[in-house]
mmCIF file of C-alpha atoms in Angstrom:
data_model
loop_
_atom_site.group_PDB
_atom_site.id
_atom_site.type_symbol
_atom_site.label_atom_id
_atom_site.label_comp_id
_atom_site.label_asym_id
_atom_site.label_seq_id
_atom_site.Cartn_x
_atom_site.Cartn_y
_atom_site.Cartn_z
ATOM 1 C CA MET K 165 -0.107 -0.523 0.122
ATOM 2 C CA PRO K 166 1.500 3.206 -0.973
ATOM 3 C CA SER K 167 2.052 5.329 2.354
ATOM 4 C CA THR K 168 4.008 8.557 1.702
ATOM 5 C CA THR K 169 2.251 11.954 1.585
ATOM 6 C CA GLY K 170 3.734 15.485 0.209
ATOM 7 C CA PRO K 171 2.437 18.560 0.445
ATOM 8 C CA GLU K 172 -1.577 19.886 0.988
ATOM 9 C CA ILE K 173 -3.048 20.986 -2.087
ATOM 10 C CA GLU K 174 -6.514 21.986 -3.451
ATOM 11 C CA HIS K 175 -9.079 19.629 -3.600
ATOM 12 C CA PHE K 176 -10.516 18.623 -6.798
ATOM 13 C CA VAL K 177 -14.537 18.205 -6.409
ATOM 14 C CA PRO K 178 -15.781 15.461 -8.658
ATOM 15 C CA VAL K 179 -19.179 15.633 -10.179
ATOM 16 C CA ALA K 180 -21.602 13.825 -8.165
ATOM 17 C CA PRO K 181 -23.025 10.590 -10.138
ATOM 18 C CA THR K 182 -25.419 11.087 -12.202
ATOM 19 C CA LYS K 183 -29.552 9.983 -11.267
ATOM 20 C CA GLU K 184 -29.827 9.732 -14.865
ATOM 21 C CA LYS K 185 -31.165 6.162 -15.764
ATOM 22 C CA LEU K 186 -28.125 4.611 -18.333
ATOM 23 C CA GLU K 187 -27.619 1.595 -20.048
ATOM 24 C CA TYR K 188 -24.697 0.561 -18.221
ATOM 25 C CA ALA K 189 -22.407 -2.848 -19.264
ATOM 26 C CA LYS K 190 -22.186 -5.074 -17.267
ATOM 27 C CA LEU K 191 -19.152 -5.211 -15.756
ATOM 28 C CA VAL K 192 -17.383 -9.124 -14.079
ATOM 29 C CA THR K 193 -15.572 -7.466 -11.108
ATOM 30 C CA LEU K 194 -12.007 -8.983 -9.721
ATOM 31 C CA ASP K 195 -11.827 -9.361 -6.131
ATOM 32 C CA LEU K 196 -7.862 -9.356 -6.213
ATOM 33 C CA SER K 197 -7.983 -9.840 -2.368
ATOM 34 C CA LYS K 198 -8.355 -13.600 -3.064
ATOM 35 C CA TYR K 199 -5.214 -13.644 -5.398
ATOM 36 C CA ASP K 200 -3.237 -14.809 -2.544
ATOM 37 C CA ASP K 201 -5.624 -17.669 -1.522
ATOM 38 C CA GLY K 202 -3.813 -20.519 -3.523
ATOM 39 C CA PRO K 203 -3.544 -21.968 -7.068
ATOM 40 C CA GLU K 204 -7.582 -22.774 -7.200
ATOM 41 C CA ALA K 205 -8.663 -19.013 -5.896
ATOM 42 C CA ARG K 206 -6.160 -17.999 -8.747
ATOM 43 C CA GLN K 207 -7.727 -19.920 -11.597
ATOM 44 C CA LYS K 208 -11.289 -19.032 -10.565
ATOM 45 C CA LEU K 209 -10.167 -15.273 -10.993
ATOM 46 C CA ALA K 210 -8.545 -16.204 -14.553
ATOM 47 C CA ASP K 211 -12.197 -18.065 -15.230
ATOM 48 C CA GLU K 212 -13.233 -15.342 -14.420
ATOM 49 C CA LEU K 213 -11.247 -12.717 -15.855
ATOM 50 C CA LYS K 214 -11.399 -14.665 -19.325
ATOM 51 C CA PHE K 215 -15.342 -14.911 -18.880
ATOM 52 C CA ALA K 216 -14.811 -10.721 -19.363
ATOM 53 C CA MET K 217 -12.666 -10.679 -21.973
ATOM 54 C CA ARG K 218 -14.541 -13.242 -24.402
ATOM 55 C CA THR K 219 -17.707 -10.687 -23.493
ATOM 56 C CA GLN K 220 -17.671 -7.246 -23.167
ATOM 57 C CA GLY K 221 -13.437 -7.040 -23.198
ATOM 58 C CA PHE K 222 -13.945 -4.445 -19.856
ATOM 59 C CA PHE K 223 -13.472 -5.819 -16.401
ATOM 60 C CA LEU K 224 -13.043 -4.232 -12.842
ATOM 61 C CA ILE K 225 -10.700 -4.884 -9.888
ATOM 62 C CA GLN K 226 -11.069 -4.242 -6.719
ATOM 63 C CA ASN K 227 -9.499 -4.585 -3.511
ATOM 64 C CA HIS K 228 -6.141 -4.775 -4.894
ATOM 65 C CA GLY K 229 -4.138 -2.363 -2.298
ATOM 66 C CA ILE K 230 -5.069 1.377 -3.447
ATOM 67 C CA ASP K 231 -7.275 2.974 -1.090
ATOM 68 C CA LEU K 232 -9.767 5.164 -1.922
ATOM 69 C CA ASN K 233 -7.936 8.338 0.107
ATOM 70 C CA THR K 234 -4.767 7.263 -1.956
ATOM 71 C CA ILE K 235 -6.664 7.728 -5.304
ATOM 72 C CA ASN K 236 -8.528 11.066 -4.501
ATOM 73 C CA ARG K 237 -4.982 12.134 -3.790
ATOM 74 C CA GLN K 238 -3.885 11.617 -6.688
ATOM 75 C CA VAL K 239 -6.418 13.008 -9.398
ATOM 76 C CA ASP K 240 -6.187 16.664 -6.397
ATOM 77 C CA ILE K 241 -2.272 16.133 -7.661
ATOM 78 C CA GLY K 242 -3.711 15.475 -11.772
ATOM 79 C CA HIS K 243 -5.518 18.500 -11.337
ATOM 80 C CA HIS K 244 -2.579 21.037 -9.678
ATOM 81 C CA VAL K 245 -0.501 19.733 -12.268
ATOM 82 C CA LEU K 246 -2.880 20.459 -15.298
ATOM 83 C CA THR K 247 -4.147 23.450 -13.932
ATOM 84 C CA LYS K 248 -1.874 25.662 -11.863
ATOM 85 C CA THR K 249 1.364 24.802 -14.527
ATOM 86 C CA PRO K 250 2.391 28.193 -16.556
ATOM 87 C CA LEU K 251 1.046 27.741 -19.872
ATOM 88 C CA GLU K 252 5.097 28.392 -21.086
ATOM 89 C CA GLU K 253 6.610 25.495 -18.852
ATOM 90 C CA LYS K 254 3.685 23.613 -20.433
ATOM 91 C CA ARG K 255 4.570 24.161 -23.856
ATOM 92 C CA ARG K 256 8.038 23.616 -22.830
ATOM 93 C CA LEU K 257 7.850 20.249 -21.854
ATOM 94 C CA GLU K 258 5.327 19.839 -23.994
ATOM 95 C CA GLY K 259 5.341 15.845 -25.393
ATOM 96 C CA LYS K 260 6.743 15.429 -28.905
ATOM 97 C CA MET K 261 4.162 13.221 -29.930
ATOM 98 C CA LYS K 262 3.993 14.104 -33.912
ATOM 99 C CA GLU K 263 7.778 13.956 -33.931
ATOM 100 C CA LYS K 264 8.736 11.084 -31.515
ATOM 101 C CA GLY K 265 5.648 9.068 -31.050
ATOM 102 C CA SER K 266 5.583 9.474 -27.313
ATOM 103 C CA TYR K 267 3.264 11.100 -25.679
ATOM 104 C CA GLN K 268 5.319 11.913 -22.534
ATOM 105 C CA GLY K 269 4.963 15.218 -21.251
ATOM 106 C CA PHE K 270 2.188 17.347 -22.004
ATOM 107 C CA LYS K 271 -0.687 17.123 -24.064
ATOM 108 C CA LEU K 272 -2.267 20.656 -24.515
ATOM 109 C CA ARG K 273 -6.116 21.300 -25.832
ATOM 110 C CA ASN K 274 -6.806 21.403 -29.402
ATOM 111 C CA TYR K 275 -3.941 19.303 -30.753
ATOM 112 C CA TRP K 276 -6.589 16.447 -32.285
ATOM 113 C CA THR K 277 -9.396 16.755 -33.957
ATOM 114 C CA ILE K 278 -12.312 14.545 -32.864
ATOM 115 C CA ASP K 279 -14.930 15.129 -36.401
ATOM 116 C CA GLN K 280 -15.484 17.607 -38.828
ATOM 117 C CA GLY K 281 -13.127 19.799 -37.553
ATOM 118 C CA VAL K 282 -13.960 20.087 -33.992
ATOM 119 C CA LYS K 283 -10.840 20.304 -31.882
ATOM 120 C CA ASP K 284 -10.172 18.426 -28.437
ATOM 121 C CA GLN K 285 -10.798 20.012 -25.168
ATOM 122 C CA ILE K 286 -8.693 17.222 -22.968
ATOM 123 C CA GLU K 287 -5.441 18.138 -21.250
ATOM 124 C CA GLN K 288 -2.717 15.391 -20.268
ATOM 125 C CA TYR K 289 0.661 15.214 -18.051
ATOM 126 C CA ASN K 290 2.442 11.782 -19.192
ATOM 127 C CA TRP K 291 5.136 10.170 -17.462
ATOM 128 C CA ASN K 292 7.094 7.056 -17.521
ATOM 129 C CA ARG K 293 7.367 4.524 -14.750
ATOM 130 C CA ASP K 294 10.664 5.834 -13.826
ATOM 131 C CA LEU K 295 10.570 9.596 -13.185
ATOM 132 C CA SER K 296 14.163 9.893 -13.623
ATOM 133 C CA LEU K 297 13.772 9.778 -17.196
ATOM 134 C CA ARG K 298 12.881 13.034 -17.814
ATOM 135 C CA GLU K 299 12.603 16.744 -16.243
ATOM 136 C CA HIS K 300 8.796 17.492 -14.964
ATOM 137 C CA PRO K 301 7.085 20.310 -14.142
ATOM 138 C CA SER K 302 7.286 22.582 -10.683
ATOM 139 C CA THR K 303 3.947 21.783 -10.157
ATOM 140 C CA PHE K 304 4.585 17.855 -10.276
ATOM 141 C CA VAL K 305 8.435 17.895 -8.181
ATOM 142 C CA PRO K 306 6.742 18.442 -4.997
ATOM 143 C CA PHE K 307 5.158 14.897 -5.287
ATOM 144 C CA LYS K 308 7.420 13.080 -7.016
ATOM 145 C CA ASP K 309 8.134 10.511 -3.930
ATOM 146 C CA GLU K 310 4.274 9.637 -3.353
ATOM 147 C CA ILE K 311 3.866 9.393 -7.686
ATOM 148 C CA GLN K 312 6.768 7.029 -7.366
ATOM 149 C CA GLU K 313 5.845 4.896 -4.625
ATOM 150 C CA LEU K 314 2.357 4.202 -6.870
ATOM 151 C CA ASN K 315 4.179 3.976 -9.792
ATOM 152 C CA ASP K 316 6.262 1.299 -8.579
ATOM 153 C CA TYR K 317 3.126 -0.624 -6.230
ATOM 154 C CA ILE K 318 1.009 -0.106 -9.588
ATOM 155 C CA HIS K 319 3.302 -2.090 -12.032
ATOM 156 C CA LYS K 320 4.930 -4.372 -10.007
ATOM 157 C CA THR K 321 2.011 -5.601 -7.415
ATOM 158 C CA VAL K 322 -1.620 -4.991 -9.432
ATOM 159 C CA LEU K 323 -0.338 -5.111 -13.084
ATOM 160 C CA TYR K 324 1.749 -8.157 -12.279
ATOM 161 C CA ARG K 325 -1.329 -9.933 -10.568
ATOM 162 C CA VAL K 326 -3.246 -9.195 -13.732
ATOM 163 C CA LEU K 327 -1.204 -10.303 -16.243
ATOM 164 C CA THR K 328 -0.481 -13.146 -14.155
ATOM 165 C CA LEU K 329 -4.232 -13.717 -14.421
ATOM 166 C CA PHE K 330 -4.040 -13.123 -18.320
ATOM 167 C CA ALA K 331 -1.501 -15.934 -18.340
ATOM 168 C CA ILE K 332 -3.595 -18.384 -16.634
ATOM 169 C CA SER K 333 -6.837 -18.044 -18.574
ATOM 170 C CA LEU K 334 -4.232 -19.293 -21.652
ATOM 171 C CA GLU K 335 -3.113 -22.315 -19.861
ATOM 172 C CA LEU K 336 0.211 -19.949 -20.248
ATOM 173 C CA PRO K 337 3.247 -20.022 -17.474
ATOM 174 C CA GLU K 338 2.365 -17.468 -14.937
ATOM 175 C CA ASN K 339 5.200 -15.263 -15.356
ATOM 176 C CA PHE K 340 4.909 -14.996 -19.538
ATOM 177 C CA PHE K 341 3.555 -11.885 -19.696
ATOM 178 C CA ILE K 342 5.768 -10.430 -17.368
ATOM 179 C CA ASP K 343 8.596 -11.377 -18.647
ATOM 180 C CA ARG K 344 7.287 -9.050 -21.341
ATOM 181 C CA HIS K 345 6.792 -6.198 -19.374
ATOM 182 C CA GLN K 346 9.741 -6.355 -17.104
ATOM 183 C CA TYR K 347 10.046 -3.012 -14.901
ATOM 184 C CA ASP K 348 13.509 -2.529 -15.259
ATOM 185 C CA VAL K 349 13.318 -2.947 -19.169
ATOM 186 C CA ARG K 350 12.731 0.101 -21.008
ATOM 187 C CA ASP K 351 9.263 0.751 -23.001
ATOM 188 C CA ASP K 352 7.285 4.093 -23.013
ATOM 189 C CA SER K 353 4.288 2.725 -21.195
ATOM 190 C CA TRP K 354 2.786 5.880 -19.747
ATOM 191 C CA PHE K 355 0.981 6.657 -16.914
ATOM 192 C CA ARG K 356 -1.509 9.982 -17.561
ATOM 193 C CA TYR K 357 -3.361 12.771 -15.330
ATOM 194 C CA MET K 358 -5.957 13.481 -18.057
ATOM 195 C CA MET K 359 -8.885 16.573 -17.473
ATOM 196 C CA TYR K 360 -11.549 16.945 -19.552
ATOM 197 C CA PHE K 361 -12.607 19.994 -19.810
ATOM 198 C CA HIS K 362 -16.436 21.008 -20.448
ATOM 199 C CA ASP K 363 -15.400 24.075 -23.278
ATOM 200 C CA HIS K 364 -17.105 22.275 -25.665
ATOM 201 C CA ASN K 365 -20.106 24.462 -27.083
ATOM 202 C CA ALA K 366 -23.690 23.201 -28.521
ATOM 203 C CA GLU K 367 -22.601 23.696 -32.036
ATOM 204 C CA GLU K 368 -19.676 21.282 -31.691
ATOM 205 C CA MET K 369 -21.395 18.473 -29.580
ATOM 206 C CA LYS K 370 -24.063 18.987 -33.128
ATOM 207 C CA LYS K 371 -21.389 17.952 -35.025
ATOM 208 C CA THR K 372 -19.507 15.276 -33.061
ATOM 209 C CA GLY K 373 -23.011 13.889 -31.859
ATOM 210 C CA GLY K 374 -21.968 14.311 -28.492
ATOM 211 C CA VAL K 375 -18.764 12.698 -28.740
ATOM 212 C CA TRP K 376 -15.401 14.230 -27.098
ATOM 213 C CA LEU K 377 -13.514 11.205 -28.142
ATOM 214 C CA LYS K 378 -14.362 9.116 -30.922
ATOM 215 C CA GLY K 379 -14.340 5.272 -30.410
ATOM 216 C CA HIS K 380 -10.940 3.751 -30.769
ATOM 217 C CA CYS K 381 -8.995 0.886 -29.459
ATOM 218 C CA ASP K 382 -6.263 1.431 -27.465
ATOM 219 C CA PHE K 383 -3.077 -0.411 -28.666
ATOM 220 C CA GLY K 384 -0.816 -1.437 -25.831
ATOM 221 C CA SER K 385 -1.739 -4.895 -24.052
ATOM 222 C CA VAL K 386 -3.815 -3.618 -21.129
ATOM 223 C CA THR K 387 -4.917 -0.032 -19.754
ATOM 224 C CA MET K 388 -6.239 0.518 -16.584
ATOM 225 C CA LEU K 389 -8.662 3.734 -15.577
ATOM 226 C CA PHE K 390 -9.501 4.682 -11.847
ATOM 227 C CA SER K 391 -12.772 4.468 -11.749
ATOM 228 C CA GLN K 392 -14.211 8.279 -12.066
ATOM 229 C CA PRO K 393 -18.174 9.210 -11.230
ATOM 230 C CA MET K 394 -18.603 11.179 -14.509
ATOM 231 C CA ALA K 395 -20.350 9.447 -16.574
ATOM 232 C CA SER K 396 -18.847 9.488 -19.669
ATOM 233 C CA LEU K 397 -16.951 6.335 -20.777
ATOM 234 C CA GLN K 398 -18.598 4.243 -23.088
ATOM 235 C CA LEU K 399 -17.713 0.488 -24.495
ATOM 236 C CA MET K 400 -19.221 -1.433 -27.683
ATOM 237 C CA ASP K 401 -20.385 -4.605 -26.529
ATOM 238 C CA HIS K 402 -18.802 -7.387 -28.802
ATOM 239 C CA PHE K 403 -22.046 -8.687 -29.160
ATOM 240 C CA THR K 404 -24.798 -6.541 -30.193
ATOM 241 C CA LYS K 405 -22.736 -3.431 -31.496
ATOM 242 C CA LYS K 406 -24.296 -0.650 -29.450
ATOM 243 C CA TRP K 407 -22.732 1.728 -26.775
ATOM 244 C CA ARG K 408 -22.911 0.993 -23.308
ATOM 245 C CA TRP K 409 -21.617 3.233 -20.758
ATOM 246 C CA VAL K 410 -19.473 2.398 -18.113
ATOM 247 C CA PRO K 411 -20.559 2.288 -14.363
ATOM 248 C CA TYR K 412 -18.692 4.004 -11.610
ATOM 249 C CA ALA K 413 -17.505 1.855 -8.773
ATOM 250 C CA PRO K 414 -15.428 3.704 -6.169
ATOM 251 C CA GLY K 415 -12.076 2.523 -5.532
ATOM 252 C CA ALA K 416 -11.760 0.319 -8.570
ATOM 253 C CA ILE K 417 -9.389 0.103 -11.527
ATOM 254 C CA VAL K 418 -11.277 -0.754 -14.486
ATOM 255 C CA ILE K 419 -9.199 -2.552 -17.178
ATOM 256 C CA ASN K 420 -9.731 -3.138 -20.770
ATOM 257 C CA ALA K 421 -7.405 -4.889 -23.348
ATOM 258 C CA GLY K 422 -5.525 -3.491 -26.454
ATOM 259 C CA GLU K 423 -4.599 -4.499 -29.772
ATOM 260 C CA MET K 424 -1.277 -6.349 -28.392
ATOM 261 C CA MET K 425 -3.375 -8.745 -26.395
ATOM 262 C CA GLU K 426 -5.875 -8.743 -28.901
ATOM 263 C CA TRP K 427 -2.469 -10.112 -31.733
ATOM 264 C CA TRP K 428 -1.118 -12.608 -28.592
ATOM 265 C CA THR K 429 -4.815 -14.246 -28.875
ATOM 266 C CA GLY K 430 -5.572 -14.431 -32.127
ATOM 267 C CA GLY K 431 -8.864 -12.165 -31.257
ATOM 268 C CA PHE K 432 -9.940 -14.763 -28.805
ATOM 269 C CA TYR K 433 -9.432 -11.757 -26.195
ATOM 270 C CA LYS K 434 -10.290 -8.513 -28.196
ATOM 271 C CA ALA K 435 -9.314 -5.073 -28.372
ATOM 272 C CA THR K 436 -12.150 -3.240 -26.806
ATOM 273 C CA ILE K 437 -13.661 -0.557 -28.505
ATOM 274 C CA HIS K 438 -14.796 2.496 -26.553
ATOM 275 C CA ARG K 439 -15.374 6.083 -26.348
ATOM 276 C CA VAL K 440 -15.903 9.518 -24.180
ATOM 277 C CA THR K 441 -19.197 11.221 -24.718
ATOM 278 C CA GLN K 442 -20.761 14.574 -23.552
ATOM 279 C CA PRO K 443 -22.035 13.505 -19.966
ATOM 280 C CA PRO K 444 -25.557 13.486 -18.929
ATOM 281 C CA ALA K 445 -27.748 16.868 -18.296
ATOM 282 C CA ASP K 446 -27.035 16.412 -14.339
ATOM 283 C CA GLN K 447 -23.295 16.255 -14.645
ATOM 284 C CA ARG K 448 -22.613 19.063 -17.339
ATOM 285 C CA ASN K 449 -20.775 22.091 -17.487
ATOM 286 C CA GLN K 450 -18.099 20.010 -15.052
ATOM 287 C CA ASP K 451 -14.896 18.357 -15.822
ATOM 288 C CA ARG K 452 -13.560 15.570 -15.783
ATOM 289 C CA CYS K 453 -10.082 14.317 -14.183
ATOM 290 C CA GLY K 454 -8.796 10.661 -13.725
ATOM 291 C CA LEU K 455 -5.692 8.573 -13.804
ATOM 292 C CA PHE K 456 -4.794 6.216 -16.126
ATOM 293 C CA TYR K 457 -2.140 3.955 -16.675
ATOM 294 C CA PHE K 458 -1.502 2.773 -20.831
ATOM 295 C CA VAL K 459 0.864 -0.343 -20.712
ATOM 296 C CA LEU K 460 2.861 -1.642 -23.487
ATOM 297 C CA PRO K 461 5.005 -4.280 -23.467
ATOM 298 C CA ASN K 462 8.764 -3.891 -23.122
ATOM 299 C CA ASP K 463 10.345 -2.193 -26.747
ATOM 300 C CA GLN K 464 11.665 -5.339 -28.005
ATOM 301 C CA VAL K 465 9.139 -7.555 -27.902
ATOM 302 C CA LYS K 466 8.013 -8.709 -30.779
ATOM 303 C CA ILE K 467 3.987 -9.495 -30.567
ATOM 304 C CA ASN K 468 2.318 -12.834 -32.294
ATOM 305 C CA THR K 469 -0.546 -14.695 -31.284
ATOM 306 C CA LEU K 470 0.426 -17.344 -29.422
ATOM 307 C CA LEU K 471 -0.629 -20.631 -30.985
ATOM 308 C CA ASP K 472 2.793 -22.503 -29.955
ATOM 309 C CA GLU K 473 2.646 -21.705 -26.082
ATOM 310 C CA SER K 474 -1.028 -21.969 -25.335
ATOM 311 C CA PRO K 475 -3.517 -24.662 -25.870
ATOM 312 C CA VAL K 476 -6.413 -22.443 -25.468
ATOM 313 C CA LEU K 477 -5.905 -20.966 -28.344
ATOM 314 C CA ARG K 478 -5.168 -23.761 -30.361
ATOM 315 C CA ALA K 479 -8.341 -25.098 -29.558
ATOM 316 C CA ALA K 480 -10.623 -22.130 -30.193
ATOM 317 C CA GLY K 481 -8.615 -22.494 -33.942
ATOM 318 C CA VAL K 482 -7.595 -18.916 -33.411
ATOM 319 C CA ARG K 483 -5.470 -17.668 -36.232
ATOM 320 C CA ARG K 484 -1.790 -16.204 -36.632
ATOM 321 C CA ARG K 485 -2.099 -12.858 -36.699
ATOM 322 C CA PHE K 486 1.011 -11.872 -38.608
ATOM 323 C CA GLU K 487 3.293 -13.862 -40.938
ATOM 324 C CA PRO K 488 6.358 -15.407 -38.917
ATOM 325 C CA GLY K 489 8.902 -12.969 -38.948
ATOM 326 C CA GLU K 490 6.873 -9.833 -39.897
ATOM 327 C CA GLU K 491 5.301 -9.141 -36.592
ATOM 328 C CA PRO K 492 6.102 -5.834 -34.881
ATOM 329 C CA THR K 493 7.717 -4.514 -32.190
ATOM 330 C CA SER K 494 6.296 -3.034 -29.139
ATOM 331 C CA GLU K 495 8.483 0.459 -30.037
ATOM 332 C CA MET K 496 7.745 0.403 -33.816
ATOM 333 C CA TYR K 497 3.844 0.087 -33.084
ATOM 334 C CA ARG K 498 3.497 2.408 -30.432
ATOM 335 C CA SER K 499 6.029 5.310 -32.313
ATOM 336 C CA ALA K 500 3.219 5.193 -35.029
ATOM 337 C CA ARG K 501 0.072 5.128 -33.741
ATOM 338 C CA ILE K 502 1.046 8.054 -31.405
ATOM 339 C CA SER K 503 2.619 9.935 -34.288
ATOM 340 C CA ALA K 504 -0.818 9.518 -36.566
ATOM 341 C CA TYR K 505 -3.348 9.814 -34.110
ATOM 342 C CA GLY K 506 -6.156 12.380 -34.309
ATOM 343 C CA THR K 507 -4.156 14.407 -36.756
ATOM 344 C CA SER K 508 -4.252 12.567 -40.462
ATOM 345 C CA LYS K 509 -6.985 13.893 -43.204
ATOM 346 C CA LEU K 510 -9.555 11.187 -41.489
ATOM 347 C CA PHE K 511 -10.266 13.045 -39.030
ATOM 348 C CA ALA K 512 -11.300 16.672 -40.941
ATOM 349 C CA GLY K 513 -14.828 15.433 -42.641
ATOM 350 C CA LYS K 514 -17.693 13.715 -41.587
ATOM 351 C CA GLY K 515 -17.118 9.811 -40.307
ATOM 352 C CA GLU K 516 -19.053 7.544 -40.472
ATOM 353 C CA GLY K 517 -19.338 3.849 -39.807
ATOM 354 C CA VAL K 518 -15.817 2.262 -39.103
ATOM 355 C CA GLN K 519 -13.090 4.312 -40.280
ATOM 356 C CA GLU K 520 -10.005 2.497 -41.554
ATOM 357 C CA GLU K 521 -6.173 4.150 -41.564
ATOM 358 C CA THR K 522 -2.735 2.419 -42.236
ATOM 359 C CA VAL K 523 -0.494 3.374 -39.378
ATOM 360 C CA GLY K 524 3.054 1.300 -39.352
ATOM 361 C CA GLY K 525 1.538 -0.811 -42.063
ATOM 362 C CA ILE K 526 -1.365 -2.330 -39.955
ATOM 363 C CA LYS K 527 -5.146 -1.320 -40.505
ATOM 364 C CA THR K 528 -6.603 0.451 -37.560
ATOM 365 C CA LYS K 529 -10.053 1.113 -37.004
ATOM 366 C CA HIS K 530 -12.257 4.419 -35.996
ATOM 367 C CA TYR K 531 -15.620 3.748 -34.729
ATOM 368 C CA ASN K 532 -18.468 6.567 -35.022
#
């Protein structure tokens, strides 16, 4: 359990949970407090994960060892960094997304195009789990010790337990995915403080259909999101192809699979299609602030379907995603995806249905 606490700061007051009746996704919840109860308990958790991945592609984890006060503290720090850092410092520490294919640093508002020329109102600060790799803003520095402690715990404890359950669910060696996400080996996985500002006007929302960030799949292995009270995250149901709201679960971490997990499993576990939309009426005119961890395999890991390794995938009859020798490395695809996202001509006109573009030699899709 992370315990270090830095200076006091202003508390970010999140919006109250909505009272509107929404069509929520029915998500599986994994109780990680049972992880240490032995092999049978872990197998049961892995079976629950497998069901979640074969149906919704999202699941929740509770009792992961990070209490609600620590989560709220991180949201406060994120709000402080994103609203109190001087603009000139943000610009100096801006991420080189187009040039280097990396989010590390600030992403300012109006960088991405959502649809028909409407620009995003999203600000982010992104950082690697190793805080020594880059300069951080003055607003972040006083909190480095507690942030580093949390980075370590999330990756080495929470993530490793989740990755172990993924391996068990596919009848792989328990360390299979851990060995490809080693803490001390270079990759560009990133933690993120992110704020969605409510500054879109009615005309912009009409153009985008109320969408703040259009439907997409994350490109890494898994994404970890600390659950937020604002109802704005939606997933596309695998079977009905309808959008469902992701429910708020205080203290929970929301997990979804990315494209690299889909490649590893040959589509047995699908990358989750999700988007962010304008919230219901009783939550509008307020901002959304949260903490995320976007997880990538180590840079030089090549990702292809694990037919030789997993009897589960062989029995399912999945096909290999890439011809042997043509599979991309984690670094290669990450750099291509970040460089291209939200800035290509694809986003200039009205998006309808499913739009495809080729990124790094691989087709990627956007969902409208």
